[in-house]
PDB file of C-alpha atoms in Angstrom:
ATOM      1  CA  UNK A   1     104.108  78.906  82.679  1.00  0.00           C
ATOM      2  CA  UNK A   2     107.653  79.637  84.639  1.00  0.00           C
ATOM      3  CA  UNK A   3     106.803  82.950  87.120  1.00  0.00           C
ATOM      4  CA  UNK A   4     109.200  84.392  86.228  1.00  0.00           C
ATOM      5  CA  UNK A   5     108.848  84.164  82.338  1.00  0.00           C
ATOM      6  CA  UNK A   6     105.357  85.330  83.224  1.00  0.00           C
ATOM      7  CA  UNK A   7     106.847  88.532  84.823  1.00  0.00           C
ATOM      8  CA  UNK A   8     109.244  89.428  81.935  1.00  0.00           C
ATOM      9  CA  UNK A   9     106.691  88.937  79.379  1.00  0.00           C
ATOM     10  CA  UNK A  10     104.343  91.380  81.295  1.00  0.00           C
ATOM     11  CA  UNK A  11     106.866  93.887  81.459  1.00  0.00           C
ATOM     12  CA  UNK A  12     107.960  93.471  77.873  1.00  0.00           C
ATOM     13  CA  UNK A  13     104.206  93.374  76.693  1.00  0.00           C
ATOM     14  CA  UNK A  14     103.582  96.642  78.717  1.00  0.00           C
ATOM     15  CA  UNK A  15     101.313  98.397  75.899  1.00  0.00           C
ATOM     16  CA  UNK A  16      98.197  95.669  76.017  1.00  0.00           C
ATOM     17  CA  UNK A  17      95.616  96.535  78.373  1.00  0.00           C
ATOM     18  CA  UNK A  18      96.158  96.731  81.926  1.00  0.00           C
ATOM     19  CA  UNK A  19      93.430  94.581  83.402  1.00  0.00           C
ATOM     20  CA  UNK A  20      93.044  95.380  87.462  1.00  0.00           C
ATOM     21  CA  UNK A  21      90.637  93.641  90.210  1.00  0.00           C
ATOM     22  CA  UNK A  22      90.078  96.932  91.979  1.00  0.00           C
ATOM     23  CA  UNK A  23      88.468  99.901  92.176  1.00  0.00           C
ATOM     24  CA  UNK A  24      90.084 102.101  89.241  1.00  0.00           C
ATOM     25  CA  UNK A  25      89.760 105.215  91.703  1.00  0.00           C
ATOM     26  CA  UNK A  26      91.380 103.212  94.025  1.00  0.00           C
ATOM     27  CA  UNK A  27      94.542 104.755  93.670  1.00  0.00           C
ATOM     28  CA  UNK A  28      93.954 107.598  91.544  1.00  0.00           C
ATOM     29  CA  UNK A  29      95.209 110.120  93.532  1.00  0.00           C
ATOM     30  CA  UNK A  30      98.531 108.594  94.261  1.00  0.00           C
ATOM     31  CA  UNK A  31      98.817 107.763  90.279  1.00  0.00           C
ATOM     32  CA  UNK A  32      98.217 111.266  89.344  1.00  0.00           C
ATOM     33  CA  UNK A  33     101.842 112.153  89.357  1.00  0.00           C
ATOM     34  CA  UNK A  34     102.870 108.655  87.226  1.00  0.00           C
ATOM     35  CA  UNK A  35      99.924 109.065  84.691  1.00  0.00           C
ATOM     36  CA  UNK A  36     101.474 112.394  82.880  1.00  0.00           C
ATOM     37  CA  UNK A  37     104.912 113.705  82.826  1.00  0.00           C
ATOM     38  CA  UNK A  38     106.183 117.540  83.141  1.00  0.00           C
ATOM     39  CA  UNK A  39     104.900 117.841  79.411  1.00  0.00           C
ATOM     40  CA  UNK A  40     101.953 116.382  80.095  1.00  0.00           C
ATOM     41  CA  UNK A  41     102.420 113.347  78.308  1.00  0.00           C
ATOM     42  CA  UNK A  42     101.123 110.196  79.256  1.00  0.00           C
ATOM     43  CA  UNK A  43     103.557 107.923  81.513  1.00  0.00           C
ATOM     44  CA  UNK A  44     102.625 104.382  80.952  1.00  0.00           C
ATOM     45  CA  UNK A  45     105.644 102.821  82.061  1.00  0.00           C
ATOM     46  CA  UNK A  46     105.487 104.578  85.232  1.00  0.00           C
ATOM     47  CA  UNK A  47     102.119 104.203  85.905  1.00  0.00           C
ATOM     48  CA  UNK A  48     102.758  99.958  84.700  1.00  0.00           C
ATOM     49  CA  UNK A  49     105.720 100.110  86.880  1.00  0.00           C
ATOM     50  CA  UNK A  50     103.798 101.648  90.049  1.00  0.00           C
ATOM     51  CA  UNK A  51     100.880  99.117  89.370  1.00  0.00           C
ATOM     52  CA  UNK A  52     103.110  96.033  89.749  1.00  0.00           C
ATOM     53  CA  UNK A  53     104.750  97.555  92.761  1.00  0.00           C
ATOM     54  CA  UNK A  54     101.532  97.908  94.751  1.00  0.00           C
ATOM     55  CA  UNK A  55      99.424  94.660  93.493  1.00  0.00           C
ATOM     56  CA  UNK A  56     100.354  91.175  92.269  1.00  0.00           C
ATOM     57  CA  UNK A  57      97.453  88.967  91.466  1.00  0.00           C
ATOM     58  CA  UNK A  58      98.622  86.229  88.943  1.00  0.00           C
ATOM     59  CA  UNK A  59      95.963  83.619  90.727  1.00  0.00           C
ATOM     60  CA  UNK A  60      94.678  80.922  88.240  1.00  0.00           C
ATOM     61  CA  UNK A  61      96.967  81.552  85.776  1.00  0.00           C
ATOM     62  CA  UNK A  62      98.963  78.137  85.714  1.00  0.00           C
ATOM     63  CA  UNK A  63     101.945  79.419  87.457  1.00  0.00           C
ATOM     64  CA  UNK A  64     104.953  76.560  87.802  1.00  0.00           C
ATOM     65  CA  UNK A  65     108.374  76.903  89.977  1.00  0.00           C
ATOM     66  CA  UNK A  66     109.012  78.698  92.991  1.00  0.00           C
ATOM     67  CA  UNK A  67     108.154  81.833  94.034  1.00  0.00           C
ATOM     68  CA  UNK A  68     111.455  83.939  94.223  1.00  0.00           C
ATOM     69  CA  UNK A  69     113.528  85.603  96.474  1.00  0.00           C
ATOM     70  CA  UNK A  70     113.920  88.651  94.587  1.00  0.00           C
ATOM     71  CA  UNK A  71     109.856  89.542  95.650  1.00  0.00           C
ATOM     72  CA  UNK A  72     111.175  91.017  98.879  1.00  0.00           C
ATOM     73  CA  UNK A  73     112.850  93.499  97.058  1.00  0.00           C
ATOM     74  CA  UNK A  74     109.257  94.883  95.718  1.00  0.00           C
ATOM     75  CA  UNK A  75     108.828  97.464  99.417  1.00  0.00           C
ATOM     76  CA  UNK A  76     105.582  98.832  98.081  1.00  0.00           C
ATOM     77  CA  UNK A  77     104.254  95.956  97.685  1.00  0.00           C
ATOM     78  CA  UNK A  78     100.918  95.994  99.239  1.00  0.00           C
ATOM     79  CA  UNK A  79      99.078  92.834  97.787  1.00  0.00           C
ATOM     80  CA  UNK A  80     100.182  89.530  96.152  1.00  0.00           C
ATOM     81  CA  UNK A  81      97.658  86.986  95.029  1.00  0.00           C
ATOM     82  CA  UNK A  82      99.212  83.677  93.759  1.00  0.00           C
ATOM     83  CA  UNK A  83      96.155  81.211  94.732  1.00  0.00           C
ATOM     84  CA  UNK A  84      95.123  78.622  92.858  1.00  0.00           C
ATOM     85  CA  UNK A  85      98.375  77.798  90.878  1.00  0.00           C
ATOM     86  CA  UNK A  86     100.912  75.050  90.692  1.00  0.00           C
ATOM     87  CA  UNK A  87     103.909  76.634  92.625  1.00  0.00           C
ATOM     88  CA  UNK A  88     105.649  74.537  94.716  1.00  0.00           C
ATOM     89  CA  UNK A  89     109.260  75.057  97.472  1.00  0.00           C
ATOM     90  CA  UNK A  90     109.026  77.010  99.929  1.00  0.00           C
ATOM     91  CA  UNK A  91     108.112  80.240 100.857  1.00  0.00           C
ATOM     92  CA  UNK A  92     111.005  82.606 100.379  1.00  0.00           C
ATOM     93  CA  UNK A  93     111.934  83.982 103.661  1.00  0.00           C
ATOM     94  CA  UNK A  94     112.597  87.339 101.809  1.00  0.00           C
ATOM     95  CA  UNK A  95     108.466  87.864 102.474  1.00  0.00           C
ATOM     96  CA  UNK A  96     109.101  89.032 105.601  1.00  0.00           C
ATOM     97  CA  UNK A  97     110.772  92.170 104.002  1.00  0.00           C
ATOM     98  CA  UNK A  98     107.626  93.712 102.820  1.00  0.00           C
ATOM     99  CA  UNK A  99     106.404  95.931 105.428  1.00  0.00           C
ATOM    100  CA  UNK A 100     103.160  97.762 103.455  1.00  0.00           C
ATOM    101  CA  UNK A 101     102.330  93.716 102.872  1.00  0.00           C
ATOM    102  CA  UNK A 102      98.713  93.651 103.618  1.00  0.00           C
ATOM    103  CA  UNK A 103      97.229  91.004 102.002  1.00  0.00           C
ATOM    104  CA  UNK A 104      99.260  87.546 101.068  1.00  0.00           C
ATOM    105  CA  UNK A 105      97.231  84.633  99.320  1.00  0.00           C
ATOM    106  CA  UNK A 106      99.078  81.388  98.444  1.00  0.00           C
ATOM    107  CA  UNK A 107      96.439  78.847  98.807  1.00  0.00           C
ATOM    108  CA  UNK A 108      95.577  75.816  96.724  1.00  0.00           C
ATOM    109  CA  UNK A 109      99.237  75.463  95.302  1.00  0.00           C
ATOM    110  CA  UNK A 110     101.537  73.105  96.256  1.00  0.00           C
ATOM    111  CA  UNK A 111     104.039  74.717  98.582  1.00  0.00           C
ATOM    112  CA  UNK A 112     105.927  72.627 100.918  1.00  0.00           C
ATOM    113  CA  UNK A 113     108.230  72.542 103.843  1.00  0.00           C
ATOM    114  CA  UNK A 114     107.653  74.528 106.933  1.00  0.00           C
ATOM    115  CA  UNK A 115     105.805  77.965 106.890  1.00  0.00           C
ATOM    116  CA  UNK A 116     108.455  80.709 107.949  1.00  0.00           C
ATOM    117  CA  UNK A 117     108.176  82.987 110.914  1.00  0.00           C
ATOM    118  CA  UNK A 118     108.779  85.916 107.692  1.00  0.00           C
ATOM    119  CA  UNK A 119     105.511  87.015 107.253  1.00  0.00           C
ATOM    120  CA  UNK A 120     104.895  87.960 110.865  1.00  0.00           C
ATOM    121  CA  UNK A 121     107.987  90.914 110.532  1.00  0.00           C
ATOM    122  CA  UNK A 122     105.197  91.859 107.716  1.00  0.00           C
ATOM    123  CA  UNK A 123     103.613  94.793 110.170  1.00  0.00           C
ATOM    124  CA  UNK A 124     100.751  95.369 108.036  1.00  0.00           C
ATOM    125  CA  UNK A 125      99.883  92.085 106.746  1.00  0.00           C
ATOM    126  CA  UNK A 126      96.296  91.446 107.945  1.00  0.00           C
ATOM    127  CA  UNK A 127      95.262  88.241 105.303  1.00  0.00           C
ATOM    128  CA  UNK A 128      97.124  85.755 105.349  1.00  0.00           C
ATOM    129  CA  UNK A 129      95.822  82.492 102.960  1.00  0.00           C
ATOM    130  CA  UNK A 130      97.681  79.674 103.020  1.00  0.00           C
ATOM    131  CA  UNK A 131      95.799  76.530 103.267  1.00  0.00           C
ATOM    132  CA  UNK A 132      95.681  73.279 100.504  1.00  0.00           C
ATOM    133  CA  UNK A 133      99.228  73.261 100.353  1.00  0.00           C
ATOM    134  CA  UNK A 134     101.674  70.287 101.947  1.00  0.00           C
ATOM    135  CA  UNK A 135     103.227  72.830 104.885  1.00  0.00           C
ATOM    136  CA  UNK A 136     104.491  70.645 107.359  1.00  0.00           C
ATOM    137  CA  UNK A 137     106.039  70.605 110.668  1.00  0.00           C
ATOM    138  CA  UNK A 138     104.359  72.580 113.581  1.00  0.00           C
ATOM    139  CA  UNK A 139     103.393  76.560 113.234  1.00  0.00           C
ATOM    140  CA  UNK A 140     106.288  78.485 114.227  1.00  0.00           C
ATOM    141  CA  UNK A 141     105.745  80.810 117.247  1.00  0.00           C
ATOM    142  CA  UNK A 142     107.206  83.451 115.841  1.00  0.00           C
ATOM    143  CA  UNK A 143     104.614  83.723 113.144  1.00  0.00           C
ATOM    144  CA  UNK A 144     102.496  84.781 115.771  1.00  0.00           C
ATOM    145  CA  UNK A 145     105.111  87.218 117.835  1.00  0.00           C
ATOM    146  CA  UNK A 146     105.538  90.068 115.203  1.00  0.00           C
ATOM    147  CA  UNK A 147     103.497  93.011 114.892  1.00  0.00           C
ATOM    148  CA  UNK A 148     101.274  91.972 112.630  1.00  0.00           C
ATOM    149  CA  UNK A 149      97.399  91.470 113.352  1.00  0.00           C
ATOM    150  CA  UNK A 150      95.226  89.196 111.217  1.00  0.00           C
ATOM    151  CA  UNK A 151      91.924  89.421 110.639  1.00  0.00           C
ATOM    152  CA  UNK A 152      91.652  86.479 108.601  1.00  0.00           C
ATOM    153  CA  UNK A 153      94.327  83.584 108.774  1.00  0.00           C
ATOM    154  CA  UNK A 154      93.844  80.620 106.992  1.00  0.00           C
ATOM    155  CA  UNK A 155      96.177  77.548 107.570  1.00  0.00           C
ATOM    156  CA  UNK A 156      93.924  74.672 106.826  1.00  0.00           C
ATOM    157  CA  UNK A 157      94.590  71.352 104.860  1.00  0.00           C
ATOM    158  CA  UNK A 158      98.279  70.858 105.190  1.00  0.00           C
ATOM    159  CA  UNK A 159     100.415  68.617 106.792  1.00  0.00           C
ATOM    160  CA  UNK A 160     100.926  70.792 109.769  1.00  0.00           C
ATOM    161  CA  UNK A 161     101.435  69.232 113.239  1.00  0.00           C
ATOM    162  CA  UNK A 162     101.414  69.829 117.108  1.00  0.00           C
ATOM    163  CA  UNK A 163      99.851  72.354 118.872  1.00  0.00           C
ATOM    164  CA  UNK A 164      98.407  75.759 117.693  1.00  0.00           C
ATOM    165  CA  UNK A 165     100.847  78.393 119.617  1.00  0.00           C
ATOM    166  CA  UNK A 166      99.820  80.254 122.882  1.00  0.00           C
ATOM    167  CA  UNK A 167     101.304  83.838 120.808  1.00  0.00           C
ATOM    168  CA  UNK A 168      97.920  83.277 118.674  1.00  0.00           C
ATOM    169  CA  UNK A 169      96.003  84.723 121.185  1.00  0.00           C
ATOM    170  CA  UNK A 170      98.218  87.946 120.787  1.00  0.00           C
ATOM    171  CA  UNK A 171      96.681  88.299 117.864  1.00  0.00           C
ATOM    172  CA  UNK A 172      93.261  90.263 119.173  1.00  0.00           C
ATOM    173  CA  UNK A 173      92.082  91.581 115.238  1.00  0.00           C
ATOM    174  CA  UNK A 174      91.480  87.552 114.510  1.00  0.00           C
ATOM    175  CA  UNK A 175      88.005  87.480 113.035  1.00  0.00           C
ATOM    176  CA  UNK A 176      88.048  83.999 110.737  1.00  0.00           C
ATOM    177  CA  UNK A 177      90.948  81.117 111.982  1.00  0.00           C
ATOM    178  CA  UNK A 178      91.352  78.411 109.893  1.00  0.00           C
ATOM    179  CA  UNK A 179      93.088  75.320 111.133  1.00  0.00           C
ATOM    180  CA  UNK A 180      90.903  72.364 110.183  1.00  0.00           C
ATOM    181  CA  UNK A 181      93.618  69.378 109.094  1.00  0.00           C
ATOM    182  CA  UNK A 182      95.909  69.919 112.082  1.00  0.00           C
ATOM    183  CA  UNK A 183      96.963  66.616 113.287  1.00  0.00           C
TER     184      UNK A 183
END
C-alpha cells in the first residue's frame, strides 16, 4: 500500500475505531480540550487530528514508496514508527524539522543512500532505529554534532563504511549502540 494512500484513507475513514499503542491516559489531559467542544459535543476530528500529530506508528503494515517530505511539516510530531515495511529512497531531509521528535524507528525497510545529518537538528530525538536497511557511505559527523542525546541508536546491518565519528562520544545519554555490519 502507497503511504500516502494509506494516510488519506485514514483521514477519510476517520469514524472507525482509533486503535493506539499507548497508554490511553497518556495524553488525556492535553486531549481534554479536543475531546468536547464549547457545547460540549464530542470533537472527533480534533481529537483524530491531534492523535496523528503527536504519534505515527504504521509499522508492519506493508507500506511501499518513499517516505515524504511533507512529514516535516507535522511540528508536534513526537513519535513515528515505520519499521518493518517496504519503504525505500532516502530519508527526507525535512526530518530534521521536527523538534518535539523523540522517538524515530525506520528499521527493517529498505531505505538507501546516505543517512542525513537531519535528525541530529531533532533536539529531542532520543531513539533513533535505523538498522536492516542498505544506508551507505560513512556516518555523517554532523549526525552526532546537534543537540540531540540518544539513549538508544541503532545503525546496524547496512552498507555503512569508515570510521564511527569522534562527535559520538558527545553523545553522554548513549545507553545501547548498535553498529555491528560496519565495514
Amino acid at each position: 500500500m502507497e503511504i500516502n494512500a494509506l494516510a488519506r484513507k485514514q483521514l477519510i475513514n476517520a469514524g472507525g475505531v482509533i486503535e493506539t499503542t499507548f497508554s490511553p491516559w497518556e495524553y488525556s489531559l492535553e486531549f481534554s480540550s479536543y475531546i468536547y467542544d464549547n457545547e460540549w459535543r464530542f470533537n472527533r476530528e480534533a481529537l483524530l487530528a491531534d492523535l496523528i500529530s503527536r504519534y505515527i506508528s504504521m509499522s508492519r503494515t506493508g507500506l511501499t514508496g518513499t517516505i515524504p517530505q511533507d512529514l516535516g511539516k507535522l511540528q508536534k510530531l513526537e513519535k513515528l514508527y515505520l519499521y518493518n515495511n517496504k519503504l525505500t529512497g532516502e530519508i527526507p531531509i525535512s526530518i530534521g524539522n521536527l523538534s518535539r521528535l523523540s522517538t524515530l524507528s525506520l528499521s527493517n525497510n529498505n531505505l538507501q543512500g546516505r543517512i542525513p545529518p537531519s535528525p541530529g537538528n531533532c533536539t529531542n530525538l532520543l531513539y533513533l532505529y535505523l538498522s536492516n536497511n542498505n544506508f551507505n557511505g560513512p556516518l555523517p559527523k554532523n549526525l552526532f554534532a546537534g543537540s540531540a542525546k540518544f539513549i538508544e541508536l541503532d545503525l546496524s546491518y547496512n552498507k555503512l563504511e569508515g570510521l564511527i565519528p569522534v562527535e559520538i562520544s558527545n553523545q553522554v545519554n548513549a545507553i545501547a549502540l548498535g553498529v555491528s555490519g560496519i565495514n
